[in-house]
């Protein structure tokens, strides 16, 4: 597909990752692309990373799913102190 229309099962490109994830390091973009997931997996990982997963507690990320691997990349290096967790 060469137009701006995306299908939800479309494989990811660096442009799509940057548009949805914002300003993330190049290594994270490369790692996300290496997972080989699609737009659905990226959207699910972004929802979990932003805390939107709390609205649907019965859903879980399968540990080996592309969404879970993308989530791991998105949240890599985001260590929180105890004070930050309480706010």
Short mmCIF file of C-alpha atoms in Angstrom, two decimals:
data_model
loop_
_atom_site.label_atom_id
_atom_site.label_comp_id
_atom_site.label_asym_id
_atom_site.label_seq_id
_atom_site.Cartn_x
_atom_site.Cartn_y
_atom_site.Cartn_z
CA UNK A 1 0.00 0.00 0.00
CA UNK A 2 1.58 3.29 -1.02
CA UNK A 3 -1.01 5.76 0.18
CA UNK A 4 -1.42 7.15 3.71
CA UNK A 5 -4.07 4.56 4.63
CA UNK A 6 -2.94 1.95 7.13
CA UNK A 7 -4.43 -1.42 7.84
CA UNK A 8 -4.39 -2.59 11.45
CA UNK A 9 -2.34 -5.66 10.52
CA UNK A 10 0.30 -3.58 8.72
CA UNK A 11 3.89 -4.33 9.62
CA UNK A 12 5.61 -1.50 11.36
CA UNK A 13 7.94 1.04 9.85
CA UNK A 14 10.15 3.52 11.66
CA UNK A 15 7.78 6.29 10.56
CA UNK A 16 4.78 4.58 12.15
CA UNK A 17 6.69 3.81 15.34
CA UNK A 18 7.89 7.41 15.68
CA UNK A 19 4.45 8.83 14.92
CA UNK A 20 2.77 6.72 17.59
CA UNK A 21 5.53 6.63 20.20
CA UNK A 22 6.79 10.17 19.89
CA UNK A 23 10.35 11.08 20.69
CA UNK A 24 11.99 7.79 21.63
CA UNK A 25 15.65 6.84 21.17
CA UNK A 26 16.73 5.32 17.88
CA UNK A 27 17.70 2.08 19.61
CA UNK A 28 14.12 1.64 20.85
CA UNK A 29 12.75 2.15 17.34
CA UNK A 30 15.21 -0.45 16.03
CA UNK A 31 14.31 -2.93 18.79
CA UNK A 32 10.57 -2.47 18.19
CA UNK A 33 11.05 -3.10 14.48
CA UNK A 34 13.17 -6.18 15.25
CA UNK A 35 10.24 -7.69 17.16
CA UNK A 36 8.40 -7.98 13.85
CA UNK A 37 5.02 -7.07 15.31
CA UNK A 38 2.25 -5.17 13.61
CA UNK A 39 0.26 -2.03 14.33
CA UNK A 40 -2.12 -3.90 16.64
CA UNK A 41 0.78 -5.14 18.78
CA UNK A 42 2.29 -1.65 18.98
CA UNK A 43 -1.05 -0.08 19.97
CA UNK A 44 -1.58 -2.72 22.67
CA UNK A 45 1.94 -2.25 24.04
CA UNK A 46 1.46 1.53 24.09
CA UNK A 47 -1.80 1.12 26.01
CA UNK A 48 -0.08 -1.03 28.64
CA UNK A 49 2.92 1.31 28.84
CA UNK A 50 0.66 4.32 29.39
CA UNK A 51 -1.38 2.57 32.08
CA UNK A 52 -4.54 2.18 29.98
CA UNK A 53 -4.44 -1.55 30.75
CA UNK A 54 -6.03 -0.71 34.11
CA UNK A 55 -9.36 -0.16 32.36
CA UNK A 56 -9.44 -3.78 31.20
CA UNK A 57 -7.91 -5.86 34.01
CA UNK A 58 -9.05 -9.20 32.60
CA UNK A 59 -6.70 -8.78 29.63
CA UNK A 60 -3.11 -9.88 29.99
CA UNK A 61 -0.16 -9.70 27.65
CA UNK A 62 1.13 -13.14 26.75
CA UNK A 63 4.82 -13.05 27.73
CA UNK A 64 6.03 -14.12 24.29
CA UNK A 65 3.61 -12.01 22.26
CA UNK A 66 4.89 -9.20 20.04
CA UNK A 67 2.93 -6.73 22.19
CA UNK A 68 4.71 -7.90 25.36
CA UNK A 69 8.12 -7.71 23.69
CA UNK A 70 7.35 -4.20 22.38
CA UNK A 71 6.14 -3.21 25.86
CA UNK A 72 9.48 -4.37 27.28
CA UNK A 73 11.33 -2.15 24.80
CA UNK A 74 9.08 0.84 25.47
CA UNK A 75 9.55 0.61 29.21
CA UNK A 76 13.26 -0.30 29.20
CA UNK A 77 15.24 2.11 31.34
CA UNK A 78 12.17 3.49 33.10
CA UNK A 79 13.17 2.71 36.65
CA UNK A 80 11.10 4.41 39.32
CA UNK A 81 11.97 5.27 42.88
CA UNK A 82 9.52 4.43 45.66
CA UNK A 83 8.48 8.10 45.82
CA UNK A 84 7.66 8.20 42.11
CA UNK A 85 5.52 5.07 42.37
CA UNK A 86 3.36 6.64 45.09
CA UNK A 87 2.44 9.72 43.04
#
